[in-house]
PDB file of N, CA and C in Angstrom:
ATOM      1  N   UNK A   1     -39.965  19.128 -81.935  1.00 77.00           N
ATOM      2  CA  UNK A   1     -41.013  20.105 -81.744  1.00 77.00           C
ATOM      3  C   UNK A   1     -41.474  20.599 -83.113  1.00 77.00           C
ATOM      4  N   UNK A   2     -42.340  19.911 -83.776  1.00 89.00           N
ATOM      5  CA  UNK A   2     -42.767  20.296 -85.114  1.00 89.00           C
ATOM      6  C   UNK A   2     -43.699  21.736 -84.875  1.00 89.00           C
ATOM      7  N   UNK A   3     -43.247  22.707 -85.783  1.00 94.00           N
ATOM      8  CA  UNK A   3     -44.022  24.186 -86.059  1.00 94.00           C
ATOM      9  C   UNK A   3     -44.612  23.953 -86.761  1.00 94.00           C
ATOM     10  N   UNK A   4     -46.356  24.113 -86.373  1.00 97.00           N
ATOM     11  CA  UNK A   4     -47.647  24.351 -87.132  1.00 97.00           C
ATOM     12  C   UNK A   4     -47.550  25.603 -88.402  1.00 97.00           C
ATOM     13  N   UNK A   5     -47.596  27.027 -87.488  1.00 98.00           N
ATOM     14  CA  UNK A   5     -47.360  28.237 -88.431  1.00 98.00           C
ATOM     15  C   UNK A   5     -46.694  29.420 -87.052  1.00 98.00           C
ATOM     16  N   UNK A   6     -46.430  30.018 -87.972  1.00 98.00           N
ATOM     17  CA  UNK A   6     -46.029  31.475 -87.107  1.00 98.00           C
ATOM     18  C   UNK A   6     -47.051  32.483 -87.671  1.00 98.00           C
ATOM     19  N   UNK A   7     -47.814  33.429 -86.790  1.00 98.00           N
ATOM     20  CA  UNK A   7     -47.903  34.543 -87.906  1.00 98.00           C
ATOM     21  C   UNK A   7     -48.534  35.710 -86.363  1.00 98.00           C
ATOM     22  N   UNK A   8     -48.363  36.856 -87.024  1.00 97.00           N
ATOM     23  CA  UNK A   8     -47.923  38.344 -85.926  1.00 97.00           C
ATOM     24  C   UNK A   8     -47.096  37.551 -84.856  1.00 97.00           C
ATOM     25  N   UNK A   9     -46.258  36.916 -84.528  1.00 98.00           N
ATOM     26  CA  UNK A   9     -45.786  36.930 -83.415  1.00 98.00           C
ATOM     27  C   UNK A   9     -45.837  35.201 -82.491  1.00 98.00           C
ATOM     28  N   UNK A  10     -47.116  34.647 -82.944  1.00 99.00           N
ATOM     29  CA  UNK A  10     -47.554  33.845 -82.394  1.00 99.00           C
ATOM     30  C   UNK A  10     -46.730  32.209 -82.845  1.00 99.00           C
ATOM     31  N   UNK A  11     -46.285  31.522 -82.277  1.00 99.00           N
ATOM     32  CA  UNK A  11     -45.777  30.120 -82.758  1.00 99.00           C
ATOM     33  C   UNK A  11     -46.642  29.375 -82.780  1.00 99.00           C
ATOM     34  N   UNK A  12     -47.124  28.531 -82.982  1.00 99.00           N
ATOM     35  CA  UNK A  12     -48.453  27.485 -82.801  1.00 99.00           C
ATOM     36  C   UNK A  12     -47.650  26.156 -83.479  1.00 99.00           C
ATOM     37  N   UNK A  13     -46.937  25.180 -82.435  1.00 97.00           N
ATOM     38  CA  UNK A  13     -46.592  23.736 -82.299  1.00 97.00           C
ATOM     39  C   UNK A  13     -47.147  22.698 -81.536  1.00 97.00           C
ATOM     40  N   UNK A  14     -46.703  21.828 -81.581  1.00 94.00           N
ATOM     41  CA  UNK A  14     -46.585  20.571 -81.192  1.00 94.00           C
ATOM     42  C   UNK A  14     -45.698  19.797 -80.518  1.00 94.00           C
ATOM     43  N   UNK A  15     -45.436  19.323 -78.959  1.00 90.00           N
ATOM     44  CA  UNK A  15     -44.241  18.436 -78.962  1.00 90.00           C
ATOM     45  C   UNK A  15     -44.418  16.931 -79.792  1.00 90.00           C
ATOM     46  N   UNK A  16     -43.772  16.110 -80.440  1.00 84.00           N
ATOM     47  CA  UNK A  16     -43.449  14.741 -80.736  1.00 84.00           C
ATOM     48  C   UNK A  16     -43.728  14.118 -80.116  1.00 84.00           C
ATOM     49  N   UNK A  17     -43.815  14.051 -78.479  1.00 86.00           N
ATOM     50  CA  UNK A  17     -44.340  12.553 -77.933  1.00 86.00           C
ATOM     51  C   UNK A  17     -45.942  13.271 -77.608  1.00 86.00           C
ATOM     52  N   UNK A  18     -46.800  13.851 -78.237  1.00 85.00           N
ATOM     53  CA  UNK A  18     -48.237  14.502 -77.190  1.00 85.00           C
ATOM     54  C   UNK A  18     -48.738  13.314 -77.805  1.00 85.00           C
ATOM     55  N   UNK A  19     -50.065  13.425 -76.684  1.00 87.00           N
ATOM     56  CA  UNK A  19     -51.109  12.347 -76.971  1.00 87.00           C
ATOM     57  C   UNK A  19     -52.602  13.033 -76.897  1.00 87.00           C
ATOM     58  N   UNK A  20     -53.352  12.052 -77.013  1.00 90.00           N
ATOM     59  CA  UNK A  20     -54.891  12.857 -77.596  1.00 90.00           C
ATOM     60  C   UNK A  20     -55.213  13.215 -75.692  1.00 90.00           C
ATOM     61  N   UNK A  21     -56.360  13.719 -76.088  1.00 92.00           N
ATOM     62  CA  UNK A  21     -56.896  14.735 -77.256  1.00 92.00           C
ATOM     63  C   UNK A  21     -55.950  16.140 -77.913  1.00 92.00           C
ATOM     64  N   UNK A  22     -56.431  16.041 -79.044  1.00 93.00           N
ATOM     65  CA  UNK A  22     -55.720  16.973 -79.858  1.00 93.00           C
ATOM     66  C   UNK A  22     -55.470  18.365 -79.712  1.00 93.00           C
ATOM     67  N   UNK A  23     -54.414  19.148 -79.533  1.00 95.00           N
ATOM     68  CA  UNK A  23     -54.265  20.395 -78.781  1.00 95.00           C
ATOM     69  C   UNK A  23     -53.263  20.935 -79.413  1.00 95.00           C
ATOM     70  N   UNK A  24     -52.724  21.628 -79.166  1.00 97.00           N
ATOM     71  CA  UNK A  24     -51.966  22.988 -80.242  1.00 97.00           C
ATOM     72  C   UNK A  24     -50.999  23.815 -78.706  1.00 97.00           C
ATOM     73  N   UNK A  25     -49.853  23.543 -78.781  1.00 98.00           N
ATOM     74  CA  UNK A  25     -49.255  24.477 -78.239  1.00 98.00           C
ATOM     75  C   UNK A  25     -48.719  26.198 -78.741  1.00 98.00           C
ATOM     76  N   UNK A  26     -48.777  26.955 -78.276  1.00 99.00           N
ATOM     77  CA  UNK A  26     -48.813  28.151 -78.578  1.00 99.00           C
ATOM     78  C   UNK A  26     -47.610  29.403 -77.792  1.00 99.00           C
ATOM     79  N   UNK A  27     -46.637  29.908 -77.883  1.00 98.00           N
ATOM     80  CA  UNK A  27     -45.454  30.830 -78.312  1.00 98.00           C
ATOM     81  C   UNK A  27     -45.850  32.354 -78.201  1.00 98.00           C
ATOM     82  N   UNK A  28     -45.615  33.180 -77.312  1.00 98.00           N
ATOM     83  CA  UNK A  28     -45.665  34.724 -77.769  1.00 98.00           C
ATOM     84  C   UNK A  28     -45.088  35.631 -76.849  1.00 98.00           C
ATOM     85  N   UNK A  29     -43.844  36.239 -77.370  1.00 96.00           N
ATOM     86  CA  UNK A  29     -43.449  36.673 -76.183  1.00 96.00           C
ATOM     87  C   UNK A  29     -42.591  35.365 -75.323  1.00 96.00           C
ATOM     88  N   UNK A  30     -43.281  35.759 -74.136  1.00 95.00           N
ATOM     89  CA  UNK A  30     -42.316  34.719 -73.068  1.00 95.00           C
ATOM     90  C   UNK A  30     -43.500  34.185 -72.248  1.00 95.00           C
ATOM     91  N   UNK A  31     -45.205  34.009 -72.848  1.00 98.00           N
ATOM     92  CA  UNK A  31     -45.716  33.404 -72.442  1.00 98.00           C
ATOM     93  C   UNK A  31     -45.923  31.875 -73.280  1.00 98.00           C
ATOM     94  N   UNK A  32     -47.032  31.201 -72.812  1.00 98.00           N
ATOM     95  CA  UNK A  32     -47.307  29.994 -73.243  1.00 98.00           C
ATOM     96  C   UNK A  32     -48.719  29.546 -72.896  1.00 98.00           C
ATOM     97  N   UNK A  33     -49.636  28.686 -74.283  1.00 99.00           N
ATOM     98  CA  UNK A  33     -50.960  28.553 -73.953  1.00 99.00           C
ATOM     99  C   UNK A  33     -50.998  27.459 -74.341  1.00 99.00           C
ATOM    100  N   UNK A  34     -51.931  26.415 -74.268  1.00 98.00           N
ATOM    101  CA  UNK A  34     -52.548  25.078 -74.484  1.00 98.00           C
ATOM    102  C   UNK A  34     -54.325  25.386 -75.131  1.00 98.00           C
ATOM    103  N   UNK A  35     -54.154  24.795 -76.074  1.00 98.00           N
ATOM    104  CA  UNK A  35     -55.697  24.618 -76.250  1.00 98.00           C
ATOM    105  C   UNK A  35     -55.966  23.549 -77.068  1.00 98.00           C
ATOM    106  N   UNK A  36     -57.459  23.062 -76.399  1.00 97.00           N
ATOM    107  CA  UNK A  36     -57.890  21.859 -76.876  1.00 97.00           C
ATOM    108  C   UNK A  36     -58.111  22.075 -78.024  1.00 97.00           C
ATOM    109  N   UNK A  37     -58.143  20.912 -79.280  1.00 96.00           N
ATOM    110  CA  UNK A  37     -58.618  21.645 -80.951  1.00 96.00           C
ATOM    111  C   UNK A  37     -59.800  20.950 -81.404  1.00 96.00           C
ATOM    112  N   UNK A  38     -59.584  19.593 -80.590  1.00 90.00           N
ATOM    113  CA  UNK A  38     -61.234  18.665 -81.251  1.00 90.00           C
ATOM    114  C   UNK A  38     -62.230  19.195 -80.128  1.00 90.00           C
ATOM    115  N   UNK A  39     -63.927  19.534 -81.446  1.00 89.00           N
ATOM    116  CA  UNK A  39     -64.902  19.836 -81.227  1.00 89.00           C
ATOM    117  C   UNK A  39     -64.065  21.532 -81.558  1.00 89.00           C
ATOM    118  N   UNK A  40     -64.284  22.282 -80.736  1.00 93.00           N
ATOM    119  CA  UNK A  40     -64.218  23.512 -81.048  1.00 93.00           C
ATOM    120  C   UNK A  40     -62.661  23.882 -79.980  1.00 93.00           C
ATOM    121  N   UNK A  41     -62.483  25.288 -80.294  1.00 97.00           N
ATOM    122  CA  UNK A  41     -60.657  25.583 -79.743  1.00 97.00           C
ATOM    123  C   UNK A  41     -61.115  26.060 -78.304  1.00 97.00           C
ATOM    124  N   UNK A  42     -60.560  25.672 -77.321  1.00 98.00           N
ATOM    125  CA  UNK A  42     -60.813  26.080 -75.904  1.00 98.00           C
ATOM    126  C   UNK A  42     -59.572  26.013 -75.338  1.00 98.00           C
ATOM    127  N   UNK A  43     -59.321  27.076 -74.503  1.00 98.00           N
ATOM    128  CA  UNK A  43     -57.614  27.017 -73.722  1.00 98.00           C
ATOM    129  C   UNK A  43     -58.047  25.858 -72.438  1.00 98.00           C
ATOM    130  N   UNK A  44     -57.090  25.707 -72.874  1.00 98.00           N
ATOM    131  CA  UNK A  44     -56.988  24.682 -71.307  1.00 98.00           C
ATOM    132  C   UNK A  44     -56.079  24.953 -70.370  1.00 98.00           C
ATOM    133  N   UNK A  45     -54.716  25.608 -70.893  1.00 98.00           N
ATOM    134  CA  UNK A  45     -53.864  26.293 -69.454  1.00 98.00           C
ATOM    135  C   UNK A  45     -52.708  27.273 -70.021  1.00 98.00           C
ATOM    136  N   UNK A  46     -52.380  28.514 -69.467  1.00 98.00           N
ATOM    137  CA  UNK A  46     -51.483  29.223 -70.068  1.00 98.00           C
ATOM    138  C   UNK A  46     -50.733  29.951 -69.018  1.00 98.00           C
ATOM    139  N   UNK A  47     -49.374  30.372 -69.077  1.00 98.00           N
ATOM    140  CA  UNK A  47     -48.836  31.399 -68.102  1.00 98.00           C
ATOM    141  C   UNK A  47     -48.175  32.235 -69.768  1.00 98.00           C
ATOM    142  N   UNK A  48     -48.369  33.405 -68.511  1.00 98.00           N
ATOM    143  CA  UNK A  48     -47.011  34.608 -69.344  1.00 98.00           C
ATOM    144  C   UNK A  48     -47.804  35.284 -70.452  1.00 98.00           C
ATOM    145  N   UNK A  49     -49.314  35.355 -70.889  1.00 98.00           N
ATOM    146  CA  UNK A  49     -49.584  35.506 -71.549  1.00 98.00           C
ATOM    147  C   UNK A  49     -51.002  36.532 -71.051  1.00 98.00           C
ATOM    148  N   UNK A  50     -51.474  37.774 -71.917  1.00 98.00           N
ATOM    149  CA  UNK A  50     -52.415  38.041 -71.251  1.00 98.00           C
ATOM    150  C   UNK A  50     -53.612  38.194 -72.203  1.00 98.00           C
ATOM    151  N   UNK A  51     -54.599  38.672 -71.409  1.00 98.00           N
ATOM    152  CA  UNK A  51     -56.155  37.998 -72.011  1.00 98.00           C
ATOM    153  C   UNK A  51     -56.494  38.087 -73.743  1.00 98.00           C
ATOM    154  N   UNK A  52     -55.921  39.363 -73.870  1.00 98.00           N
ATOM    155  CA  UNK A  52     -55.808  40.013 -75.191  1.00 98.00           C
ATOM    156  C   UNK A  52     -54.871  38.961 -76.318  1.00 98.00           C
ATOM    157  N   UNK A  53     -53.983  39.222 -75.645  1.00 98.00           N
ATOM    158  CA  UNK A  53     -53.072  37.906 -76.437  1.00 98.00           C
ATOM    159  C   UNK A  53     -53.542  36.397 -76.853  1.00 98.00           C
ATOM    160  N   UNK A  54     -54.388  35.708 -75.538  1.00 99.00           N
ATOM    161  CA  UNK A  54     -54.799  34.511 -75.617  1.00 99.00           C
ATOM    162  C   UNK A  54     -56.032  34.603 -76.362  1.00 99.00           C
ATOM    163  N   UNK A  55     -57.041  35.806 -76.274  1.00 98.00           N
ATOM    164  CA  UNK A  55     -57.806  35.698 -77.380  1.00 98.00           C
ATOM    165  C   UNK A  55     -57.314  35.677 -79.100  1.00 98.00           C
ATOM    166  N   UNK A  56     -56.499  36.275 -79.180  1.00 99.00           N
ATOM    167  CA  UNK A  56     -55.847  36.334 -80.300  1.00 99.00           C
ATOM    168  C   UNK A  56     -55.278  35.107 -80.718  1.00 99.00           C
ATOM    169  N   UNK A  57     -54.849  34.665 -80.189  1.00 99.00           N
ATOM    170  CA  UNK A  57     -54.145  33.304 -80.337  1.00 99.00           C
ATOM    171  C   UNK A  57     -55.502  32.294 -80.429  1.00 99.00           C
ATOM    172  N   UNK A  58     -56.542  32.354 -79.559  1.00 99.00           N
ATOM    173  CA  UNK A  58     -57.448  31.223 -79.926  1.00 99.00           C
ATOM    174  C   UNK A  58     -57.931  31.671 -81.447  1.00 99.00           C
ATOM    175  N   UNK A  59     -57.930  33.279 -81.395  1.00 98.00           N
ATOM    176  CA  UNK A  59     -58.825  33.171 -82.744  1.00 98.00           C
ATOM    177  C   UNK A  59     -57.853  32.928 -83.904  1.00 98.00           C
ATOM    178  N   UNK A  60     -56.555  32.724 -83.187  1.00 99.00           N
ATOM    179  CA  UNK A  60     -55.302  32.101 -84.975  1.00 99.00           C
ATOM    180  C   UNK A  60     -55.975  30.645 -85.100  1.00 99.00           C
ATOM    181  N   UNK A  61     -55.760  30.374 -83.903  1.00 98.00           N
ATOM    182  CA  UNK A  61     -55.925  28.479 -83.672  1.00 98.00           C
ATOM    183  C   UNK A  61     -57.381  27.938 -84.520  1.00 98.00           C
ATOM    184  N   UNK A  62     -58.352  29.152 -84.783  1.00 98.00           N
ATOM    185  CA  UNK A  62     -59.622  28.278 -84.654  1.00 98.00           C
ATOM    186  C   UNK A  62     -59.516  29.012 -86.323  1.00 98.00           C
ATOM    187  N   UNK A  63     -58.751  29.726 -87.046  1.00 98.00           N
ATOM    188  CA  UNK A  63     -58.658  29.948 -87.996  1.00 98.00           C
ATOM    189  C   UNK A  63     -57.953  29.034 -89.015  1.00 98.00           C
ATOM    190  N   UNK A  64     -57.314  28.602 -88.287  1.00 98.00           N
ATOM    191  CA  UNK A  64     -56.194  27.303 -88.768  1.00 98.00           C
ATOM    192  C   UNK A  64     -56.386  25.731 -88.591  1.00 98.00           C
ATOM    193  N   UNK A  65     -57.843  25.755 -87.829  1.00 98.00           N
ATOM    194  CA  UNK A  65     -57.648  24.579 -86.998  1.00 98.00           C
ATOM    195  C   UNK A  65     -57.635  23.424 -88.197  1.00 98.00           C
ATOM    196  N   UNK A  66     -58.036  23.859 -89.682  1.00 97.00           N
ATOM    197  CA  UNK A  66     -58.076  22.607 -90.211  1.00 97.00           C
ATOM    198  C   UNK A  66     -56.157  22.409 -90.351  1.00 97.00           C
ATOM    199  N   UNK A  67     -55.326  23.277 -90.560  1.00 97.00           N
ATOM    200  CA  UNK A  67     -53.950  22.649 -90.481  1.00 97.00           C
ATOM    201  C   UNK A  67     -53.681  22.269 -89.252  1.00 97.00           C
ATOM    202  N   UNK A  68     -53.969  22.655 -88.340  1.00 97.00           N
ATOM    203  CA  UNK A  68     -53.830  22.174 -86.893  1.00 97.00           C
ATOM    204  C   UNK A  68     -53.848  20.108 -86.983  1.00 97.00           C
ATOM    205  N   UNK A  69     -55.302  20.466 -86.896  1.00 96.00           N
ATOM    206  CA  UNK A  69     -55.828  18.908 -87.004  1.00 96.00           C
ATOM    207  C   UNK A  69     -54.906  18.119 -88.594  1.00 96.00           C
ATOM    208  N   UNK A  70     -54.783  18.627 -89.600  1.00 95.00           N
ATOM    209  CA  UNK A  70     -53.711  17.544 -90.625  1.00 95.00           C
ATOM    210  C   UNK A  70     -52.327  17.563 -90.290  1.00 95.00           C
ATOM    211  N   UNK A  71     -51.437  18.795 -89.180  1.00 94.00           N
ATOM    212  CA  UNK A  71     -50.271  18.213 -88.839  1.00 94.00           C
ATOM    213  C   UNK A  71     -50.680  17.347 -87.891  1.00 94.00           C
ATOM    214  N   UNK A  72     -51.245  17.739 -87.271  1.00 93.00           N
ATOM    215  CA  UNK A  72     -51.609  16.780 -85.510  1.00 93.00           C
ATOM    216  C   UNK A  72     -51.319  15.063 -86.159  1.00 93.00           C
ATOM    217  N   UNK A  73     -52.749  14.886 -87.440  1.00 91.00           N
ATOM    218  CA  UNK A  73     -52.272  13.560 -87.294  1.00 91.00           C
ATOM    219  C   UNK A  73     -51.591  13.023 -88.683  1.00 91.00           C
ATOM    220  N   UNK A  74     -50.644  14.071 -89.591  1.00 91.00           N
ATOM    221  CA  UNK A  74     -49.570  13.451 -90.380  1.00 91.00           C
ATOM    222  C   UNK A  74     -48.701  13.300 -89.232  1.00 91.00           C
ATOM    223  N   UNK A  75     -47.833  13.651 -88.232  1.00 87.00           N
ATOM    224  CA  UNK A  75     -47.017  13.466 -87.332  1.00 87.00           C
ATOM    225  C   UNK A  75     -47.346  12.711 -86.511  1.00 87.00           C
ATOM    226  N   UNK A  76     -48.552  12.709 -86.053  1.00 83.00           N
ATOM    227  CA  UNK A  76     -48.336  11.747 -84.684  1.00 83.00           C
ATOM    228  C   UNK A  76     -49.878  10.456 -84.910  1.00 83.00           C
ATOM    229  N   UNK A  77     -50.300  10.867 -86.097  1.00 74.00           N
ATOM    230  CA  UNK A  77     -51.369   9.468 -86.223  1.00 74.00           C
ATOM    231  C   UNK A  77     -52.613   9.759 -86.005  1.00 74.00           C
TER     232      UNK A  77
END
């Protein structure tokens, strides 16, 4: 499970076997979010997490997305 970054709270990884399209798993609390990263950051599915939070988290993701997208494919291609 390679870690993208941490920061306030938020984890933003990757499992080792994912496949495209490119997406960003996400940590906070004892919820969990998915979001797509190519073209622009959009959630695609989350529990445990609430609206406030998941905005926050898209706006880490779309702040980061250029490290997003260079771990995505130093690790997995």
């Amino acid at each position: 499970m390679p870690k993208i970054f941490e920061k306030d709270g938020f984890t933003f990884f990757f499992y080792s076997n994912e496949h495209y399209p490119v997406h960003v798993q996400v940590r906070y609390g004892g919820g969990e979010a998915v979001f797509d990263v190519e073209g622009g950051v959009e959630l695609r599915e989350s529990a445990g997490m609430k609206l406030g939070e998941l905005s926050k988290a898209q706006r880490l993701a779309e702040e980061n997305k250029a490290l997003i997208l260079e771990k995505w494919h130093e690790h997995l291609g």
